[in-house]
């Protein structure tokens, strides 16, 4: 398999490429690179090779549903063309174009979310965020661009400290930001006006899967009557949850929590990377299609993926009508 593709897969696994949106775009990019470089004139072999690359990318990180959704976006278009009997060259072109479209749509979706989300930020707001979401940062930067004055409290996000990245990005954008330890979230909550976080996956019932600790922050916000906003593109909604599948919560290496050599004998370490915030603790989800209550997640899934149950689940309905 191509060196460049393996490198992208490793970078996702090792979190050099991270955050659900960036993971999705990187995976789409990798599939395009792979398709350009598969050396065969047989469409059958081409599809087989592309599937191997897809599976490698799928194996990198399990939680962000944006990753399988991005791959499916491309594979589905290629498979329709394959079934129509197109040549390998044509299949390659379709894969490359689909990857470009996915990346472009992703950037446009984030821009739209930032425009919608920024409207909900008011002068004087104190906003808490967790982890490092490119969507949340875009919303905050857009609000700043519009001249709004507000402050952000960013949790450091142990064990990988993505909160430091958030704090740096906001400070560089001229947004006042205070970095706190994760366990100080409830201590600061009475001062907070709203919590804004990103998402790795949104389930059919409107639960939000995001960085571990999000649900605790949402709980503290609920207690203090602070609104919780989630910024998520529609490709972060999980079609397989309609069929009862659960979103897999990634368990990361224990060394992220404590160096192995310092670990006392008999001590176990658990390091789940994500948790699930039930819909009752979320006020709104800001998507590129507009603001929805979490309970309307199913409507987004229906519109995006249709009701095609079984192995076809997750296939965008409109593709069937498209001329490829
Ligand atoms: C990142 C994380 C982010 C979401 C949304 O986790 O939980 O909040 O992925 O990010 P990790 P974005 O660091 O483990 O990848 O808005 O950029 O898609």
Coordinates of C-alpha atoms and ligand atoms in Angstrom, one line a residue:
X1 CA 0.0 0.0 0.0
X2 CA 1.1 3.5 -0.7
X3 CA 3.5 5.1 1.8
X4 CA 1.6 8.4 1.9
X5 CA -1.7 6.7 2.7
X6 CA -0.1 4.6 5.5
X7 CA 1.4 7.8 6.8
X8 CA -2.0 9.5 6.9
X9 CA -3.5 6.4 8.6
X10 CA -0.7 6.4 11.2
X11 CA -1.1 10.2 11.8
X12 CA -4.8 9.7 12.5
X13 CA -4.1 6.8 14.9
X14 CA -1.4 8.7 16.7
X15 CA -3.5 11.8 16.8
X16 CA -1.2 14.0 14.8
X17 CA -4.3 14.5 12.7
X18 CA -7.2 14.8 15.1
X19 CA -10.6 16.3 15.7
X20 CA -13.6 14.7 13.9
X21 CA -13.7 17.1 11.0
X22 CA -10.0 17.0 10.2
X23 CA -9.9 13.2 10.5
X24 CA -12.8 13.0 8.0
X25 CA -11.1 15.3 5.5
X26 CA -7.8 13.5 5.9
X27 CA -9.4 10.1 5.3
X28 CA -11.2 11.4 2.2
X29 CA -7.8 12.8 1.0
X30 CA -6.1 9.5 1.6
X31 CA -8.7 7.5 -0.3
X32 CA -8.2 9.9 -3.3
X33 CA -4.4 9.5 -3.2
X34 CA -4.8 5.8 -3.0
X35 CA -7.2 5.7 -6.0
X36 CA -4.8 7.8 -8.1
X37 CA -2.0 5.4 -7.4
X38 CA -3.7 2.0 -7.7
X39 CA -1.9 0.4 -10.6
X40 CA -4.4 -1.8 -12.4
X41 CA -6.7 -1.5 -15.4
X42 CA -9.2 -3.9 -14.0
X43 CA -12.2 -2.3 -12.3
X44 CA -12.6 -5.4 -10.1
X45 CA -9.1 -5.1 -8.8
X46 CA -9.4 -1.4 -8.4
X47 CA -12.5 -1.7 -6.2
X48 CA -10.8 -4.5 -4.1
X49 CA -7.7 -2.3 -3.6
X50 CA -9.8 0.7 -2.7
X51 CA -11.7 -1.3 -0.1
X52 CA -8.4 -2.4 1.5
X53 CA -7.5 1.3 1.9
X54 CA -10.9 2.1 3.2
X55 CA -10.6 -0.7 5.8
X56 CA -7.1 0.5 6.9
X57 CA -8.5 4.1 7.4
X58 CA -11.5 2.7 9.2
X59 CA -9.3 0.9 11.7
X60 CA -7.5 4.0 12.8
X61 CA -9.9 5.5 15.3
X62 CA -13.3 4.1 16.1
X63 CA -15.5 6.9 17.6
X64 CA -15.6 9.8 15.1
X65 CA -18.4 8.8 12.8
X66 CA -17.3 11.5 10.4
X67 CA -14.5 9.1 9.3
X68 CA -16.8 6.2 8.0
X69 CA -19.2 8.8 6.7
X70 CA -16.5 10.5 4.6
X71 CA -15.3 7.1 3.3
X72 CA -18.8 6.0 2.5
X73 CA -19.5 9.3 0.7
X74 CA -16.7 8.4 -1.8
X75 CA -17.1 4.6 -1.9
X76 CA -20.8 4.8 -2.7
X77 CA -20.2 7.0 -5.7
X78 CA -17.4 4.8 -6.9
X79 CA -19.5 1.6 -6.4
X80 CA -22.5 3.0 -8.4
X81 CA -20.1 3.9 -11.3
X82 CA -18.5 0.4 -11.0
X83 CA -22.0 -1.2 -11.2
X84 CA -22.6 0.8 -14.3
X85 CA -19.6 -0.8 -15.9
X86 CA -17.3 2.2 -16.0
X87 CA -13.5 1.9 -16.6
X88 CA -10.8 2.1 -14.0
X89 CA -9.8 5.6 -15.2
X90 CA -13.4 6.8 -14.9
X91 CA -13.7 5.2 -11.4
X92 CA -10.5 7.0 -10.4
X93 CA -11.8 10.3 -11.5
X94 CA -15.0 9.8 -9.6
X95 CA -13.2 8.9 -6.4
X96 CA -11.0 12.0 -6.7
X97 CA -13.9 14.3 -7.4
X98 CA -15.9 12.8 -4.5
X99 CA -13.1 13.3 -2.1
X100 CA -12.7 16.9 -3.3
X101 CA -16.4 17.5 -2.9
X102 CA -16.4 16.0 0.6
X103 CA -13.6 18.3 1.7
X104 CA -15.2 21.3 0.2
X105 CA -18.6 20.5 1.7
X106 CA -16.9 20.1 5.1
X107 CA -15.3 23.5 5.0
X108 CA -18.5 25.1 3.8
X109 CA -20.5 23.4 6.5
X110 CA -18.1 24.7 9.2
X111 CA -18.4 28.2 7.7
X112 CA -22.2 28.0 7.8
X113 CA -22.2 26.7 11.4
X114 CA -19.9 29.5 12.5
X115 CA -22.3 32.1 10.9
X116 CA -25.3 30.5 12.6
X117 CA -23.6 29.9 15.9
X118 CA -22.0 33.3 16.2
X119 CA -25.5 34.8 16.2
X120 CA -26.1 33.1 19.6
X121 CA -23.1 34.8 21.2
X122 CA -23.8 38.0 23.1
X123 CA -21.7 40.8 24.3
X124 CA -20.4 40.0 27.8
X125 CA -20.9 36.2 27.5
X126 CA -18.6 33.9 29.3
X127 CA -18.4 30.7 27.3
X128 CA -17.0 27.4 28.5
X129 CA -15.6 24.9 26.0
X130 CA -13.9 21.5 26.3
X131 CA -11.2 19.9 24.2
X132 CA -10.3 21.3 20.8
X133 CA -13.1 21.6 18.3
X134 CA -12.4 23.4 15.0
X135 CA -16.1 24.0 14.7
X136 CA -16.3 25.7 18.1
X137 CA -13.2 27.8 17.3
X138 CA -14.8 28.9 14.0
X139 CA -18.0 30.0 15.8
X140 CA -16.0 31.9 18.4
X141 CA -13.8 33.5 15.7
X142 CA -16.8 34.5 13.7
X143 CA -18.4 36.2 16.7
X144 CA -15.2 38.0 17.4
X145 CA -15.0 39.1 13.7
X146 CA -18.5 40.6 14.2
X147 CA -17.1 42.7 17.0
X148 CA -18.7 40.8 19.9
X149 CA -16.9 41.0 23.2
X150 CA -16.9 37.8 25.2
X151 CA -14.6 35.6 27.2
X152 CA -13.9 31.9 27.0
X153 CA -13.0 29.3 29.7
X154 CA -11.2 26.4 28.1
X155 CA -10.7 23.1 30.0
X156 CA -7.2 21.7 29.6
X157 CA -8.6 18.3 28.6
X158 CA -6.5 15.6 30.1
X159 CA -4.7 13.4 29.3
X160 CA -3.8 14.9 25.9
X161 CA -4.3 18.6 26.7
X162 CA -6.1 19.5 23.6
X163 CA -7.5 22.5 25.6
X164 CA -4.1 24.1 25.4
X165 CA -4.5 24.2 21.6
X166 CA -7.9 25.8 22.0
X167 CA -6.6 28.4 24.4
X168 CA -3.7 29.2 22.1
X169 CA -5.9 29.5 19.0
X170 CA -8.3 31.8 20.8
X171 CA -5.6 34.0 22.3
X172 CA -4.1 34.3 18.8
X173 CA -7.5 35.4 17.5
X174 CA -7.6 38.1 20.2
X175 CA -10.3 36.4 22.3
X176 CA -9.8 36.5 26.1
X177 CA -9.4 33.0 27.3
X178 CA -8.7 31.3 30.7
X179 CA -7.3 27.8 30.8
X180 CA -8.6 25.7 33.7
X181 CA -8.1 22.1 34.9
X182 CA -10.9 19.8 33.9
X183 CA -12.1 19.2 37.5
X184 CA -12.6 23.0 37.9
X185 CA -15.5 23.0 35.4
X186 CA -18.2 23.0 38.1
X187 CA -16.4 25.5 40.2
X188 CA -16.6 28.0 37.3
X189 CA -20.0 27.1 36.0
X190 CA -22.0 29.7 38.0
X191 CA -20.1 32.4 36.1
X192 CA -20.7 30.8 32.7
X193 CA -23.4 31.9 30.2
X194 CA -23.2 29.0 27.8
X195 CA -21.2 25.9 27.1
X196 CA -20.2 25.3 23.5
X197 CA -18.6 22.0 22.4
X198 CA -18.1 20.0 19.2
X199 CA -19.0 16.4 18.5
X200 CA -17.4 13.2 17.2
X201 CA -20.8 11.5 16.7
X202 CA -24.5 12.2 17.2
X203 CA -26.8 9.3 17.6
X204 CA -30.4 8.8 16.3
X205 CA -31.8 9.8 19.7
X206 CA -29.8 13.0 19.8
X207 CA -27.1 11.9 22.3
X208 CA -23.7 13.6 21.6
X209 CA -20.5 11.7 21.7
X210 CA -17.6 14.0 22.4
X211 CA -14.3 14.2 24.3
X212 CA -14.4 12.4 27.7
X213 CA -15.6 14.9 30.3
X214 CA -18.1 16.6 28.1
X215 CA -21.0 14.8 29.9
X216 CA -19.8 16.0 33.3
X217 CA -19.6 19.5 32.0
X218 CA -23.1 19.2 30.6
X219 CA -24.3 17.9 33.9
X220 CA -22.8 20.8 35.8
X221 CA -24.3 23.2 33.2
X222 CA -27.7 21.6 33.7
X223 CA -27.5 22.0 37.4
X224 CA -26.6 25.7 37.0
X225 CA -29.2 26.3 34.3
X226 CA -26.5 27.1 31.7
X227 CA -27.3 26.3 28.1
X228 CA -25.3 23.7 26.3
X229 CA -24.7 24.2 22.5
X230 CA -23.1 21.6 20.2
X231 CA -21.6 22.5 16.9
X232 CA -21.7 19.6 14.4
X233 CA -21.8 19.1 10.7
X234 CA -24.4 16.6 9.4
X235 CA -21.7 14.1 8.5
X236 CA -21.2 13.6 12.3
X237 CA -24.6 12.1 12.6
X238 CA -24.4 8.3 12.9
X239 CA -26.7 6.4 10.5
X240 CA -26.0 3.0 12.0
X241 CA -27.4 4.1 15.4
X242 CA -30.8 3.9 13.7
X243 CA -30.3 0.2 13.5
X244 CA -29.4 0.0 17.2
X245 CA -25.7 0.0 16.8
X246 CA -23.8 1.8 19.6
X247 CA -21.1 4.3 19.0
X248 CA -17.8 2.6 20.0
X249 CA -15.9 4.5 22.7
X250 CA -12.2 4.5 21.9
X251 CA -10.0 3.2 24.7
X252 CA -6.6 4.9 24.4
X253 CA -3.2 3.6 25.7
X254 CA -2.7 3.7 29.5
X255 CA 0.6 5.5 29.0
X256 CA -1.4 8.6 28.2
X257 CA -2.6 8.6 31.8
X258 CA 0.6 7.6 33.6
X259 CA 4.1 6.4 32.5
X260 CA 4.1 2.6 32.7
X261 CA 7.3 2.5 34.8
X262 CA 5.6 4.7 37.5
X263 CA 2.5 2.6 37.7
X264 CA 2.3 0.9 41.1
X265 CA 1.9 -2.8 41.0
X266 CA -1.8 -3.9 41.1
X267 CA -3.1 -0.6 39.7
X268 CA -5.2 -0.8 36.6
X269 CA -5.7 2.2 34.3
X270 CA -8.7 3.0 32.1
X271 CA -8.5 5.6 29.5
X272 CA -11.7 6.1 27.5
X273 CA -11.3 9.0 25.1
X274 CA -15.0 10.0 24.7
X275 CA -18.3 10.0 26.6
X276 CA -21.9 10.3 25.8
X277 CA -24.1 13.3 26.8
X278 CA -27.8 12.4 26.7
X279 CA -30.1 14.7 24.7
X280 CA -31.7 16.0 27.9
X281 CA -28.5 17.8 28.7
X282 CA -28.2 19.5 25.4
X283 CA -30.1 22.6 24.3
X284 CA -29.4 22.8 20.7
X285 CA -27.2 21.3 18.0
X286 CA -25.9 23.8 15.4
X287 CA -25.6 22.2 12.0
X288 CA -25.0 23.7 8.6
X289 CA -28.7 23.1 7.9
X290 CA -29.7 25.2 10.9
X291 CA -30.2 24.9 14.6
X292 CA -32.1 21.8 15.8
X293 CA -33.0 20.4 19.2
X294 CA -31.1 17.1 19.9
X295 CA -34.4 15.2 19.6
X296 CA -34.5 16.2 15.9
X297 CA -31.3 14.2 15.1
X298 CA -33.4 11.5 13.5
X299 CA -34.7 14.1 11.0
X300 CA -31.2 14.9 9.9
X301 CA -30.4 11.2 9.6
X302 CA -33.5 10.6 7.5
X303 CA -32.8 13.5 5.2
X304 CA -29.1 12.7 4.8
X305 CA -29.1 9.0 4.7
X306 CA -32.7 8.0 3.9
X307 CA -34.5 5.0 5.4
X308 CA -32.5 2.4 3.5
X309 CA -32.0 -0.2 6.2
X310 CA -29.6 -3.1 6.1
X311 CA -26.2 -3.0 4.5
X312 CA -27.3 0.0 2.5
X313 CA -27.7 2.1 5.6
X314 CA -25.8 5.3 5.4
X315 CA -26.1 5.8 1.7
X316 CA -27.1 9.2 0.7
X317 CA -30.4 9.0 -1.0
X318 CA -29.8 11.7 -3.5
X319 CA -26.9 9.9 -5.0
X320 CA -29.2 7.3 -6.5
X321 CA -30.7 10.1 -8.7
X322 CA -27.4 11.7 -9.6
X323 CA -25.9 11.2 -13.0
X324 CA -22.4 9.8 -12.4
Ligands
LIG1 C1 -11.5 15.8 19.6 C2 -12.9 16.1 20.1 C3 -13.6 17.3 19.4 C4 -14.5 16.7 18.3 C5 -15.0 17.9 17.4 O1 -11.1 14.6 20.2 O2 -13.5 15.5 21.0 O3 -14.4 18.0 20.3 O4 -13.7 15.8 17.5 O5 -13.9 18.5 16.7 P1 -9.6 14.0 19.8 P2 -14.1 19.2 15.3 O6 -8.6 15.1 20.1 O7 -9.5 12.8 20.6 O8 -9.6 13.7 18.3 O9 -15.1 20.3 15.6 O10 -12.8 19.8 15.0 O11 -14.6 18.2 14.4

